Each structure stands twice: as C-alpha cells, then as structure tokens.
XYZ file of C-alpha atoms in Angstrom:
676
model
C -45.446 -8.856 23.300
C -45.902 -8.473 20.006
C -44.121 -10.506 17.084
C -41.594 -9.399 14.647
C -42.468 -9.050 11.138
C -41.521 -11.159 8.596
C -39.417 -14.431 9.404
C -37.954 -12.018 11.772
C -35.814 -14.707 14.604
C -34.399 -16.385 11.615
C -33.709 -13.037 10.003
C -32.000 -11.645 13.344
C -29.805 -14.846 14.640
C -28.569 -14.792 10.975
C -28.036 -10.601 11.236
C -26.442 -10.620 14.695
C -23.958 -14.161 14.392
C -23.414 -13.792 10.748
C -23.930 -9.999 9.089
C -21.446 -8.291 11.188
C -17.695 -9.926 12.069
C -16.583 -7.336 14.782
C -18.836 -7.057 17.713
C -17.836 -3.305 18.441
C -19.273 -2.112 15.289
C -22.345 -1.637 17.687
C -21.212 1.414 18.879
C -20.567 3.194 14.956
C -24.212 1.758 14.055
C -26.037 3.634 16.949
C -23.890 6.806 16.924
C -25.014 6.604 13.065
C -28.469 5.915 13.712
C -28.424 9.157 16.188
C -26.756 11.426 13.720
C -29.499 10.311 10.740
C -31.941 11.328 13.764
C -30.323 14.286 13.918
C -29.891 14.893 10.270
C -33.622 14.677 10.031
C -34.107 17.144 12.453
C -32.469 20.039 11.175
C -33.181 19.526 7.519
C -36.814 19.389 8.333
C -36.179 23.001 10.180
C -34.274 24.478 7.646
C -37.773 24.009 4.645
C -39.544 24.121 7.740
C -40.354 28.163 8.985
C -42.252 26.611 11.614
C -39.983 24.658 13.436
C -37.678 26.189 15.175
C -34.435 24.511 16.263
C -30.740 26.093 17.466
C -28.005 23.880 15.312
C -26.143 25.200 18.229
C -27.642 22.529 20.655
C -27.630 19.055 18.553
C -25.654 16.620 19.770
C -25.715 13.155 20.753
C -24.754 11.457 24.168
C -23.364 8.437 25.517
C -22.222 7.308 28.541
C -22.261 3.976 30.623
C -23.143 2.269 33.959
C -20.941 0.353 35.084
C -23.335 -1.580 37.791
C -26.238 -1.797 35.994
C -23.974 -2.841 32.671
C -25.663 -0.688 30.636
C -24.524 2.083 27.859
C -26.654 4.446 26.433
C -26.502 6.593 23.354
C -29.172 9.472 23.076
C -29.374 12.389 20.422
C -31.919 15.372 20.469
C -33.041 14.807 17.348
C -36.358 14.290 15.249
C -37.404 11.366 17.474
C -39.945 8.485 16.791
C -43.984 7.790 17.425
C -45.089 5.006 18.915
C -46.331 4.048 14.986
C -42.771 4.442 13.670
C -41.690 2.320 16.732
C -43.294 0.229 15.446
C -42.782 0.312 11.881
C -39.100 1.276 12.158
C -37.599 -1.448 14.727
C -40.602 -3.864 14.423
C -40.019 -4.533 11.367
C -36.374 -5.407 10.153
C -34.144 -4.129 6.976
C -36.694 -1.317 7.181
C -34.747 2.057 6.997
C -36.173 4.555 8.068
C -33.813 6.454 6.814
C -33.904 5.646 3.036
C -37.613 6.176 3.426
C -36.646 9.926 4.217
C -34.038 10.231 1.775
C -36.395 8.954 -0.816
C -38.900 11.494 -0.089
C -36.426 14.246 0.109
C -34.641 13.509 -2.978
C -35.363 16.448 -4.695
C -34.809 18.998 -1.910
C -31.088 17.170 -0.207
C -28.156 19.192 -0.161
C -24.742 19.419 2.114
C -27.347 20.272 4.556
C -28.256 17.020 5.313
C -26.587 13.104 5.236
C -28.135 10.707 6.352
C -25.969 7.369 6.793
C -28.535 4.861 7.238
C -29.433 2.742 4.163
C -30.232 -1.087 5.525
C -32.732 -0.666 8.389
C -30.489 -3.628 10.138
C -27.173 -1.459 11.904
C -29.419 -0.662 15.267
C -29.905 -4.468 14.977
C -26.076 -5.204 15.877
C -26.286 -4.078 19.509
C -27.670 -7.586 20.458
C -24.278 -8.345 19.258
C -23.550 -7.103 22.791
C -26.613 -6.920 24.848
C -29.486 -8.788 26.214
C -31.864 -6.566 26.783
C -32.628 -3.038 24.335
C -34.430 -0.685 25.298
C -35.396 2.381 23.617
C -36.777 6.015 24.672
C -38.344 8.258 22.085
C -39.633 11.288 22.015
C -40.587 12.974 18.303
C -40.737 16.325 17.956
C -43.696 18.430 17.957
C -45.639 15.807 20.256
C -46.027 15.806 23.936
C -45.956 11.875 24.381
C -42.722 9.714 24.701
C -43.090 6.125 23.437
C -41.091 2.940 25.300
C -39.694 -0.344 22.716
C -38.118 -2.746 24.698
C -36.940 -6.545 23.375
C -34.318 -9.176 24.254
C -33.478 -9.459 20.085
C -35.484 -13.501 20.620
C -39.033 -13.677 19.783
C -40.330 -10.215 19.901
C -40.698 -6.822 21.454
C -42.772 -4.251 23.461
C -44.298 -0.892 23.080
C -45.406 0.790 25.919
C -45.738 4.408 26.713
C -43.422 6.349 28.664
C -41.331 9.619 29.578
C -38.815 12.028 28.432
C -38.044 15.511 29.019
C -37.464 16.601 25.190
C -37.587 15.148 21.425
C -35.052 13.049 20.717
C -34.124 9.469 21.310
C -32.281 7.300 24.147
C -31.039 3.540 23.081
C -30.428 1.672 26.237
C -28.805 -1.429 26.370
C -27.960 -4.127 29.083
C -24.333 -5.979 27.662
C -24.514 -9.810 28.184
C -23.140 -11.439 31.195
C -19.200 -12.138 30.460
C -18.479 -15.924 28.847
C -15.322 -17.885 30.376
C -13.000 -19.100 27.547
C -12.896 -23.288 27.474
C -11.000 -25.738 25.128
C -8.215 -23.030 24.071
C -10.995 -20.836 22.781
C -11.249 -17.108 24.402
C -14.314 -16.153 25.662
C -16.035 -13.031 25.633
C -15.602 -9.580 27.817
C -18.374 -7.660 27.268
C -17.575 -5.588 31.242
C -14.767 -3.984 28.478
C -17.167 -2.054 26.764
C -18.223 -0.887 30.394
C -15.177 1.954 30.471
C -14.723 5.640 29.385
C -11.570 4.730 27.672
C -13.176 1.796 26.026
C -15.579 3.719 24.731
C -13.901 6.945 23.410
C -11.362 4.756 21.847
C -14.410 3.390 19.603
C -16.576 7.157 19.139
C -12.726 7.695 18.182
C -12.054 5.009 15.737
C -14.993 4.576 13.608
C -17.211 8.061 14.448
C -14.607 10.633 14.700
C -15.971 13.038 11.578
C -19.899 12.125 12.509
C -20.795 16.025 11.705
C -22.343 16.426 15.020
C -20.676 16.753 18.912
C -20.814 13.758 20.442
C -20.368 13.890 24.323
C -19.190 12.035 27.189
C -18.718 12.965 30.918
C -14.868 11.756 31.356
C -13.497 12.060 34.223
C -10.474 14.680 34.696
C -7.851 15.188 38.002
C -6.755 19.234 39.321
C -5.313 19.952 41.698
C -6.771 21.337 44.909
C -6.225 25.125 46.321
C -3.578 25.373 48.814
C -5.336 25.638 52.220
C -4.306 29.078 53.965
C -2.898 27.580 56.853
C -0.402 25.253 55.031
C 2.728 24.666 55.771
C 6.007 24.840 54.460
C 5.635 20.886 54.108
C 2.612 21.106 52.216
C 2.353 18.842 49.331
C -0.386 19.538 46.343
C -3.199 17.206 46.540
C -5.847 16.348 43.460
C -9.152 15.322 42.902
C -11.080 14.011 40.305
C -14.077 15.352 38.758
C -16.795 15.257 36.055
C -16.367 17.115 32.701
C -18.879 16.775 29.772
C -16.412 16.676 27.228
C -16.671 16.214 23.077
C -14.881 13.232 21.887
C -15.066 13.610 18.059
C -13.634 16.207 16.097
C -16.840 16.179 13.312
C -14.928 18.171 10.395
C -12.780 15.569 8.924
C -9.744 17.646 7.543
C -9.523 15.399 3.986
C -13.028 17.744 3.359
C -11.485 20.817 3.639
C -10.134 23.346 1.064
C -6.149 21.972 0.878
C -5.652 26.013 0.884
C -7.372 25.878 4.389
C -5.133 23.307 5.951
C -1.711 23.991 6.651
C 0.617 21.932 5.800
C 1.764 20.840 10.085
C -2.399 19.997 10.397
C -1.607 17.282 7.709
C 1.473 15.854 9.115
C -0.020 16.272 12.484
C -2.990 14.304 10.833
C -1.065 11.849 9.715
C 1.556 11.382 12.324
C -1.603 10.671 15.058
C -3.217 8.565 12.466
C -1.136 6.205 11.250
C 1.856 5.731 14.143
C 4.458 7.541 12.831
C 7.091 9.691 14.032
C 8.250 11.426 11.169
C 6.063 13.805 8.611
C 5.076 12.400 5.804
C 7.549 12.841 2.734
C 4.717 13.677 0.478
C 0.676 14.960 1.008
C -1.884 14.639 -1.861
C -5.386 15.560 -1.365
C -8.077 15.688 -3.833
C -12.080 15.980 -4.507
C -13.585 14.374 -7.243
C -16.734 15.398 -8.523
C -19.419 13.778 -11.444
C -21.142 10.873 -11.666
C -18.818 9.491 -8.832
C -17.988 11.600 -5.713
C -15.430 11.573 -3.585
C -12.925 13.203 -1.462
C -9.167 11.635 -1.173
C -6.170 11.938 1.414
C -3.088 10.074 0.914
C 0.281 10.524 1.863
C 3.608 8.746 0.973
C 5.156 8.098 4.125
C 8.792 9.434 4.566
C 10.185 5.551 5.702
C 9.279 2.539 5.262
C 7.640 0.674 8.319
C 9.742 -2.042 9.748
C 6.912 -5.498 7.963
C 6.244 -3.517 4.793
C 8.034 -6.071 2.960
C 7.131 -9.179 5.640
C 3.945 -11.357 4.576
C 1.865 -9.561 7.874
C 1.894 -6.299 6.203
C -1.309 -4.932 5.495
C -2.180 -2.308 2.729
C -5.154 -0.047 1.943
C -6.552 2.957 2.644
C -9.418 3.649 5.405
C -12.558 4.081 3.507
C -15.320 6.462 5.323
C -18.995 6.830 3.749
C -20.436 9.783 4.891
C -17.690 10.325 7.584
C -18.399 6.757 9.221
C -15.188 4.185 8.710
C -16.197 1.665 7.470
C -13.581 -0.065 6.758
C -9.645 0.213 8.285
C -7.674 -1.118 5.617
C -9.206 -1.572 1.932
C -6.680 -2.705 0.191
C -8.829 -2.862 -3.074
C -8.889 1.500 -3.349
C -4.241 0.547 -3.666
C -2.600 -1.932 -5.831
C 0.735 -3.819 -4.179
C 3.737 -1.732 -5.681
C 2.045 1.340 -3.944
C 1.190 -0.755 -0.761
C 3.296 2.414 1.630
C 0.862 4.706 0.547
C -1.836 5.240 3.709
C -4.442 7.530 4.017
C -8.331 8.193 3.318
C -10.908 8.567 0.688
C -14.404 9.133 1.672
C -17.132 8.471 -0.698
C -21.346 7.712 0.116
C -21.810 6.868 -3.472
C -19.783 3.352 -3.279
C -21.742 0.341 -2.853
C -21.961 -1.222 1.316
C -22.573 -4.229 1.303
C -25.500 -5.011 4.228
C -23.330 -5.134 7.253
C -21.744 -2.187 6.259
C -18.091 -3.541 6.893
C -16.966 -4.550 3.238
C -17.749 -3.596 0.082
C -19.695 -4.870 -3.134
C -16.725 -5.274 -5.810
C -17.650 -3.102 -8.068
C -17.462 -0.355 -10.792
C -17.539 2.558 -8.319
C -14.851 1.128 -6.336
C -12.380 -0.110 -9.447
C -12.996 3.796 -10.634
C -11.591 5.482 -7.469
C -9.022 3.184 -7.294
C -8.187 3.906 -10.451
C -8.173 7.564 -10.089
C -5.741 7.305 -6.558
C -3.180 5.170 -8.529
C -2.649 8.219 -10.926
C -2.471 10.742 -8.062
C -0.134 8.334 -6.732
C 2.380 8.407 -10.194
C 1.713 11.369 -10.891
C 3.081 13.222 -7.464
C 6.122 10.446 -7.496
C 7.183 11.640 -11.006
C 7.155 15.751 -9.440
C 9.205 14.382 -6.508
C 11.673 12.969 -9.154
C 11.514 16.276 -11.750
C 11.673 19.266 -8.800
C 13.056 17.478 -5.877
C 15.599 14.160 -6.759
C 17.557 14.267 -3.355
C 13.986 13.572 -1.822
C 13.211 11.110 -4.478
C 16.259 8.797 -4.286
C 15.311 8.488 -0.401
C 11.820 7.935 -1.270
C 13.668 5.326 -3.721
C 15.435 3.274 -1.120
C 12.575 3.216 1.041
C 9.997 1.794 -1.462
C 12.030 1.345 -4.961
C 11.707 -2.496 -4.193
C 7.969 -2.573 -4.698
C 7.952 -0.672 -7.809
C 9.763 -3.222 -9.551
C 8.517 -6.076 -8.634
C 5.376 -4.445 -9.383
C 6.174 -4.875 -13.177
C 7.469 -8.195 -12.300
C 4.405 -9.465 -10.746
C 2.487 -8.284 -13.297
C 4.642 -9.757 -15.720
C 5.295 -6.245 -17.486
C 1.819 -5.100 -18.197
C 2.400 -2.344 -14.916
C 5.702 -1.655 -17.224
C 4.591 1.116 -18.959
C 3.276 3.361 -15.274
C 6.119 2.043 -13.798
C 9.312 1.641 -15.925
C 10.062 5.645 -15.756
C 9.863 5.856 -11.925
C 12.903 3.174 -11.502
C 16.470 4.505 -10.650
C 19.612 2.234 -11.114
C 22.834 3.060 -10.430
C 24.733 4.410 -13.310
C 28.774 3.230 -13.666
C 29.757 5.550 -16.696
C 27.928 8.741 -14.275
C 28.080 7.119 -10.967
C 24.924 8.532 -9.398
C 21.416 7.078 -9.800
C 19.693 7.541 -13.241
C 15.983 6.918 -14.600
C 15.606 4.211 -17.481
C 15.016 7.405 -19.688
C 17.872 9.850 -18.415
C 19.965 6.603 -20.009
C 18.499 6.936 -23.218
C 19.235 10.885 -23.285
C 22.844 9.956 -22.521
C 23.531 7.347 -25.164
C 25.837 7.354 -27.690
C 24.554 7.159 -31.865
C 23.927 4.157 -32.586
C 23.121 2.228 -28.955
C 21.110 -0.136 -29.869
C 19.787 -1.727 -26.350
C 20.071 -0.745 -22.468
C 22.734 -2.647 -20.586
C 22.945 -3.428 -17.412
C 25.066 -6.467 -15.078
C 23.133 -7.568 -12.350
C 24.725 -8.862 -8.507
C 25.070 -8.077 -5.118
C 27.945 -6.115 -4.305
C 27.910 -2.917 -7.111
C 31.814 -1.845 -6.226
C 32.602 -5.048 -7.217
C 30.049 -5.522 -10.238
C 31.854 -1.945 -11.599
C 34.919 -4.344 -11.519
C 34.231 -7.294 -13.848
C 35.634 -7.828 -17.375
C 32.226 -8.485 -18.396
C 31.287 -4.398 -17.393
C 34.186 -3.140 -17.681
C 34.765 -4.562 -21.309
C 31.026 -2.691 -22.451
C 32.197 0.583 -20.766
C 35.518 0.675 -22.839
C 33.785 0.912 -26.154
C 32.025 3.389 -24.445
C 28.555 2.874 -23.361
C 27.473 2.940 -19.494
C 25.940 0.228 -18.110
C 23.418 0.128 -14.987
C 24.192 -1.513 -12.250
C 21.554 -3.728 -10.191
C 22.149 -5.260 -6.744
C 18.842 -5.949 -5.817
C 17.924 -9.821 -6.156
C 14.251 -8.717 -7.884
C 15.980 -6.540 -10.341
C 17.046 -9.139 -12.829
C 13.677 -10.365 -12.891
C 12.039 -6.757 -13.651
C 14.300 -6.367 -16.606
C 13.098 -10.168 -17.893
C 9.754 -9.277 -17.007
C 9.556 -6.477 -19.207
C 11.781 -7.398 -22.356
C 11.619 -3.901 -23.034
C 11.700 0.064 -22.384
C 9.836 2.124 -24.681
C 11.355 5.597 -24.623
C 8.713 7.892 -25.263
C 9.135 10.939 -27.656
C 12.879 10.940 -28.112
C 14.195 12.938 -30.878
C 14.217 10.986 -34.395
C 17.570 9.028 -35.652
C 17.909 9.647 -39.205
C 19.105 6.798 -41.311
C 21.391 9.207 -43.196
C 23.040 12.270 -43.697
C 20.395 13.748 -46.398
C 17.568 13.156 -44.404
C 18.806 14.357 -41.484
C 19.692 18.005 -42.971
C 16.404 17.883 -44.472
C 14.642 17.815 -41.189
C 17.231 20.325 -39.803
C 16.386 22.300 -42.418
C 12.518 22.159 -41.835
C 12.681 22.773 -37.885
C 15.024 26.053 -39.107
C 11.949 27.605 -41.134
C 9.411 26.679 -38.319
C 8.636 23.071 -38.193
C 8.687 21.132 -34.874
C 11.626 19.084 -34.400
C 9.928 15.249 -35.425
C 10.681 12.649 -32.630
C 9.712 9.205 -31.955
C 9.563 6.289 -29.759
C 12.915 4.535 -29.490
C 12.254 0.366 -28.522
C 15.355 -0.874 -26.341
C 15.916 -3.558 -25.449
C 17.137 -4.284 -21.876
C 20.381 -6.823 -21.942
C 22.728 -8.530 -19.263
C 25.795 -7.843 -20.054
C 27.261 -10.570 -18.721
C 24.983 -12.659 -21.481
C 26.671 -13.944 -24.594
C 24.674 -11.884 -27.409
C 25.328 -8.450 -26.990
C 26.785 -8.512 -29.776
C 29.132 -4.956 -29.176
C 31.941 -6.596 -31.163
C 33.564 -5.007 -34.375
C 33.642 -7.608 -37.415
C 37.389 -7.971 -37.376
C 37.093 -8.658 -33.568
C 34.237 -10.998 -34.104
C 36.501 -12.936 -37.568
C 39.255 -13.120 -35.463
C 37.655 -14.920 -32.496
C 36.317 -17.437 -34.871
C 39.443 -18.297 -36.328
C 41.227 -18.946 -33.176
C 38.449 -20.852 -32.006
C 38.398 -22.446 -34.961
C 42.875 -23.132 -34.968
C 42.938 -24.117 -31.516
C 39.545 -26.127 -31.660
C 41.304 -29.766 -29.692
C 42.474 -27.042 -26.785
C 38.973 -26.181 -26.567
C 37.356 -29.676 -26.855
C 39.902 -31.419 -24.195
C 39.207 -28.354 -21.697
C 35.629 -29.179 -22.047
C 35.651 -32.407 -21.236
C 38.016 -31.861 -19.033
C 35.289 -29.159 -17.091
C 32.885 -31.818 -17.973
C 28.879 -30.232 -17.312
C 30.092 -27.343 -15.493
C 30.221 -25.643 -18.984
C 28.218 -26.056 -22.785
C 31.469 -24.547 -24.015
C 34.882 -23.515 -24.020
C 35.560 -20.428 -26.614
C 37.664 -17.434 -27.660
C 36.082 -14.011 -26.498
C 35.222 -11.407 -28.582
C 33.961 -8.844 -25.381
C 37.764 -8.969 -23.399
C 39.946 -7.349 -25.801
C 43.517 -5.757 -25.044
C 42.269 -5.993 -21.448
C 44.670 -9.054 -19.335
C 41.574 -11.091 -17.872
C 42.238 -14.047 -19.352
C 38.999 -15.641 -19.085
C 34.974 -14.899 -18.125
C 31.958 -16.974 -17.901
C 29.144 -15.646 -19.318
C 25.589 -17.801 -19.905
C 23.168 -18.527 -22.615
C 19.268 -18.776 -22.202
C 17.441 -16.363 -19.871
C 18.456 -17.537 -16.881
C 21.853 -16.107 -15.822
C 24.348 -17.083 -12.932
C 22.673 -14.006 -10.808
C 19.155 -14.870 -11.046
C 20.786 -18.576 -10.242
C 22.006 -17.306 -6.685
C 18.572 -15.819 -6.278
C 16.451 -18.852 -7.121
C 18.532 -20.773 -4.801
C 18.595 -18.752 -1.895
C 14.690 -19.266 -2.167
C 12.447 -22.115 0.150
C 13.308 -24.147 -2.933
C 16.596 -23.280 -3.566
C 18.264 -26.738 -2.556
C 15.142 -29.522 -4.534
C 16.413 -31.174 -7.441
C 16.408 -29.956 -10.137
C 16.030 -26.777 -10.013
C 17.100 -24.816 -13.069
C 20.437 -23.642 -13.423
C 22.202 -21.148 -15.976
C 23.917 -23.128 -19.066
C 27.681 -20.898 -18.732
C 30.298 -20.930 -21.033
C 34.192 -20.320 -20.469
C 35.260 -17.526 -22.677
C 39.322 -17.038 -23.065
C 41.059 -13.610 -23.926
C 43.058 -14.820 -26.995
C 45.665 -12.377 -25.882
C 46.189 -13.003 -22.621
C 49.809 -14.865 -22.130
C 47.390 -17.824 -20.390
C 46.480 -17.895 -23.351
C 49.329 -18.717 -24.707
C 50.588 -21.239 -21.732
C 47.254 -23.376 -22.328
C 48.019 -22.921 -26.254
C 51.637 -24.176 -25.575
C 50.319 -27.439 -22.778
C 48.518 -28.732 -25.556
C 50.615 -28.554 -28.161
C 53.770 -30.248 -25.626
C 50.519 -33.090 -25.329
C 50.905 -32.315 -21.185
C 46.862 -32.718 -20.953
C 47.161 -32.897 -16.876
C 48.332 -29.471 -17.183
C 45.222 -28.357 -19.629
C 43.006 -29.810 -17.219
C 44.862 -27.778 -14.536
C 44.704 -24.844 -16.194
C 40.961 -25.602 -17.635
C 40.040 -26.008 -13.713
C 41.749 -23.210 -12.379
C 40.462 -20.857 -14.989
C 37.204 -21.393 -14.570
C 37.040 -21.033 -10.541
C 38.934 -17.973 -10.696
C 35.949 -17.023 -13.117
C 33.352 -17.966 -10.787
C 35.050 -16.101 -7.976
C 34.538 -12.939 -9.723
C 31.269 -13.586 -10.703
C 31.090 -13.543 -6.286
C 30.190 -17.599 -6.323
C 32.328 -19.846 -4.697
C 34.415 -22.807 -6.565
C 32.559 -25.670 -6.020
C 35.426 -27.685 -5.011
C 37.295 -24.899 -3.002
C 40.000 -27.730 -1.255
C 40.859 -28.355 -4.809
C 40.860 -25.054 -5.703
C 43.440 -24.402 -2.947
C 45.577 -27.173 -3.776
C 46.022 -26.332 -7.800
C 46.911 -22.971 -6.554
C 49.516 -24.338 -4.230
C 50.915 -26.900 -6.696
C 51.320 -24.013 -9.393
C 53.299 -22.546 -6.418
C-alpha cells in the first residue's frame, strides 16, 4: 500500500469531517470532476487534428447497485494514466484541473469550462463511502489502472481493465448508523435509490454542459392479447430506459431575445415552487473584469413566511453551471429579500469546500449591480404599469420602508421614490415625488398622519385642519411608516422647477426660457412633518396672536385643567390649528415620539416594561368652540369640580378620536352619565 503524500491522514480527516458541511454534495463534486475530464478531452480534440472525438457521444453516467451498496459515476473523458492517478489522487489538494487550466490559459475559450480548482472535491466521497475504487484509462492508451483506498492510511494502484478511455468512480457506501441520545443517525442507504440520485443531480448539477445519464425505471401498458375478452383489464410492466437527467443549457445563459416569457415563467415556477407567474423578469449579462450572468424574478405575491424570522433570503449562486449555494444572502440587501433568481459566475472566489464564498470585492460588486438592476426595474414598473406596481407595493412595500428605517435613513436616496402612500386630497396612492409636484406654492414640508385606519385618520381634526388650509396629507397605516419618516428626516425632490424669491427674478427666468434657455431646476429639501405634532406652524400671524392672547387671558383655567389632568399632559393651551371647526379639543405631541409610535412600541415584546418611553401630550382647546365658553363660565363661577369633570371628558374624547382608549373607561362612562 502506498501512503498519501504530505500529512495526508490529518488533512484527509480534516477535509472529510470539517470542510464540507453537507454530505449530499459528494455527487456534485464527482460529477464536476467527470465534467472536467470530458471537457479536457473535448478541448484537446479541438486543438489536435489527430484526435477524433464525436462530441455527441461525450457524457457522464450515474448508476447504483442496492445489493452491493455502490454508486458509480462514469465518464468517457480524457482518463488518467497510473502516474496521473498517483499525482492527482495520491497527493491531496493537487488539482489536475487547475494545472490543465494553467497550461492552456492562452487557448481557452467557450469550448472549455473546467470547474475544479482545489484538488479536494474527489475526497468528499469519503463522507459517504467506506471504500472508493477508481478505474481509469487514458485516451490513446491500451492500459487501464485501478486506484483504491479506504480514505484512512493510503491507497493502491494496480493494473485493471476498462473497455474504452474514461474513468469510473465506484463508491461502496458506509453502513447506516443508528441514532443515540436523541441525536439522529446516518442513513447512507438513502442515496441508493433512483429518486435520491436524480434529485441530487437536478439540484446541484442540472446545468453541467454534458449529459448526465441514468438507467431509470418506467412503466408502460402491455399490448392487449388478441384473445382478450370484453372484461380485459389493462396490464402494466416496468422497464428500464437510459435517460438524460440534467437540462444542460441554463436558461440564464441564453440570449433574452431567444427565450419566450413563458419559458422564464415555467423556470421560475418549477425552480422556486410558486404557482403564479412572476410579476417581472430581469435577465442580464455582465462583462469586463468580472463576468457573470443573472436571472432575477420579482414575485407576483409575497410568500407566507416573508416577514417571519425563518425566512431565508438569497439568490442561487452557480459557478461554471454548478450550484454552489442555494441561497447566497450576500447577493441581496434585506429590503429586496423577496427577489428570487440565479447568479452564475466563474470569477467569484470560492472557498475550498465550494459551499461558501470568500467575502471579497467581486461578490460585493455583483451585489451592487444586482441591486441597481432591481431598483431600475421597480422604477420602470412604477412609471409604466402603475396598477401592477401598486399590487407589488401592497405585497412588498413594508420591506422597502424598513430598509430606510434599518439603515437610519442611509438608503433613503435609493428607496424613497419607490414608496407609495395614500393621499387624503387625491384619494389615491401617490409617490413622494408626485406629492411634491402637486404642492401649492409656498408649501415647505410634506405632511402626514399615522394610524391604523385610513378612514379614521381622514376624519381626525389634525388632518382636516391641514386639508382645510389647502395642503395634502399622506395617510400612513403601517406600523413602520412613521419610523421610516423619522429615519429619513427629509425628502429631497431632485430637479424641481426653481422657485424664485420675487416677481422680477421669475420674470427674468421666463424671458430666458422664451429666448431658448433651459428652464432652471433645483433640489428641494422638504421636512417630513406629522400633523399631530405641535410644530406645524401653519397658522397665520393673526391666528397665532389670537391663540396666545386667549391662552394668556384664561391662564387660571388652563392651570386648573393641567392640575386636574396631572401627568397625563404636559400642558393645556388654546389651539391655532382647529380654526372655526366644531371640534372642541385635540391631543398633539411634543418631541420625536408621537401617539402612534407609542402605540406601536406598546405592541412590541417590551411594551409593558417599566420605563418605556411615552409621548409628551398636549391638550389643545378650540377657543371658538361652545364647549370652551362653558369651561370659561365654570372657571369664572368658581366651580372647580365642573372644570375638573370637563377637563377629564375632553381629554378622554380626544384620546378616542386618536384611536386610544381612555385610561379609566369606567370613570369616563360615569362622567358622561353624570352630564346626562
């Protein structure tokens, strides 16, 4: 027996038990090696006129023997001599494929697609096999040789027999291991089935460029006997047929003009197990320093577990048509986690197991390009097919908003224009850009209201007050909305028509345009303001002055109401926002935390924890309401009990308008009955 070279036993043990985390990839590695062997022969036949190889005959064969517990991977490729068996299989981490690529670097092209590069994939067979036998005959040689090893101490190389050039790798599987101490055992017999091997081939090696063939069992109806009576029942028989398991040519490497959308749809549904066609398909090829193909799909509906902690994002990553990772999370940002698809590149730096990637600039470069293409496709859908985009946004808009919030606003420049909100004025979904374009002259902020019900929001006094002044209000009903706006802080509307400070400047600009100049544009920085906060500054100077005078005149009343309400409110004052309406009071907030944000935080896992932040509440009274006159009369009459009763009722009814329950519903009901 020949010993493995280098510290082979330790290296082999490390590789079998540590490098690979998933035993089932052994078949992928062996098929990749077989593909390399066939590729080498094909390449040499293209460069050597004395070699005559029929490309139609090049193939890989997989078979199994249940009784002997063997799996065989055969190819009719270049084969190996005894010396090459010694060099390639006797020296761990020596890659014959990598050596071949280096020797033929100047003449390679599309005709060759060597996959191997580390020289360790072959040894993954020992994860499932207790013995591996390799029978190989080099092209042009009359002799075959047999390499055999149990993967422990060493190997043997002996003369053998093989009818033609190529290699057979025969794995004798390990015995099944029962589980113990609650841990599952190992079922190696699972691989000794037609279904299991076909599944592994299609999952990991479906796009290897050469046919991967298996003898498969099929059923057919027997011919009806001539003497069969009317009561004859059809009989069936099983038979075996050689079948090509893999599809070979990946759809993502075909020209987009050569593929029907129905083909993309079928690939998407069968690969990603969806019953609906995708909403959008994105196919592109990148060339240059980094070459890769990408085929991406935007689903028509959200998967049921999209927002659960168990959901895994990522694109399928292939290298030279061999699947490396089923879901490479690094290729997608979290806010595009719904996108499905494939990226195939021979240029990404794989680690030794080919199961994971080195984190390098190549991977990040692909991810950036993928993100840009997704964004561009969504912008196109938004502008060209609004109905489809609104349906998309209904399914996936929450993730886009969360992307802005989670990045503390850093992603706002790329995502803000993809967001949609309900316009109280237009009665439809609008983008922030569309909101800005419809703003009246002089408006300096974007106004929004946050709550859990659109109809209730539209009727709130703080909303109707802003609408009454001619400004639109965005009605936000998702819990992430206000957090998103606070992370953004402002919206930058790019290339807006320039707003001039005076008539002379505007007239001069209009004249310049009439003379052929391009209209001037500017970027407008617009603050995002919640209409329920106290700093809207929409009132006229006269309204502000009147409110201040009324507050000062009835300071004793407001002090008494503040004392009655205690810590529930920061202060009580006359409102400049309620105008002539019949709303007697409303609650606003001061500081960054609104009532809606307080509600969202309370619904969270730490909502009942002591010390959770609360909104700083202000009770604003309508100085022109008949109710205010009643309050003034009670205060002037010295009826402290009535002032206290009215203060509590006004505060509780303002809470109800905000969608909040009174803090003491029993007391509220009692006070209403007392008034009745």
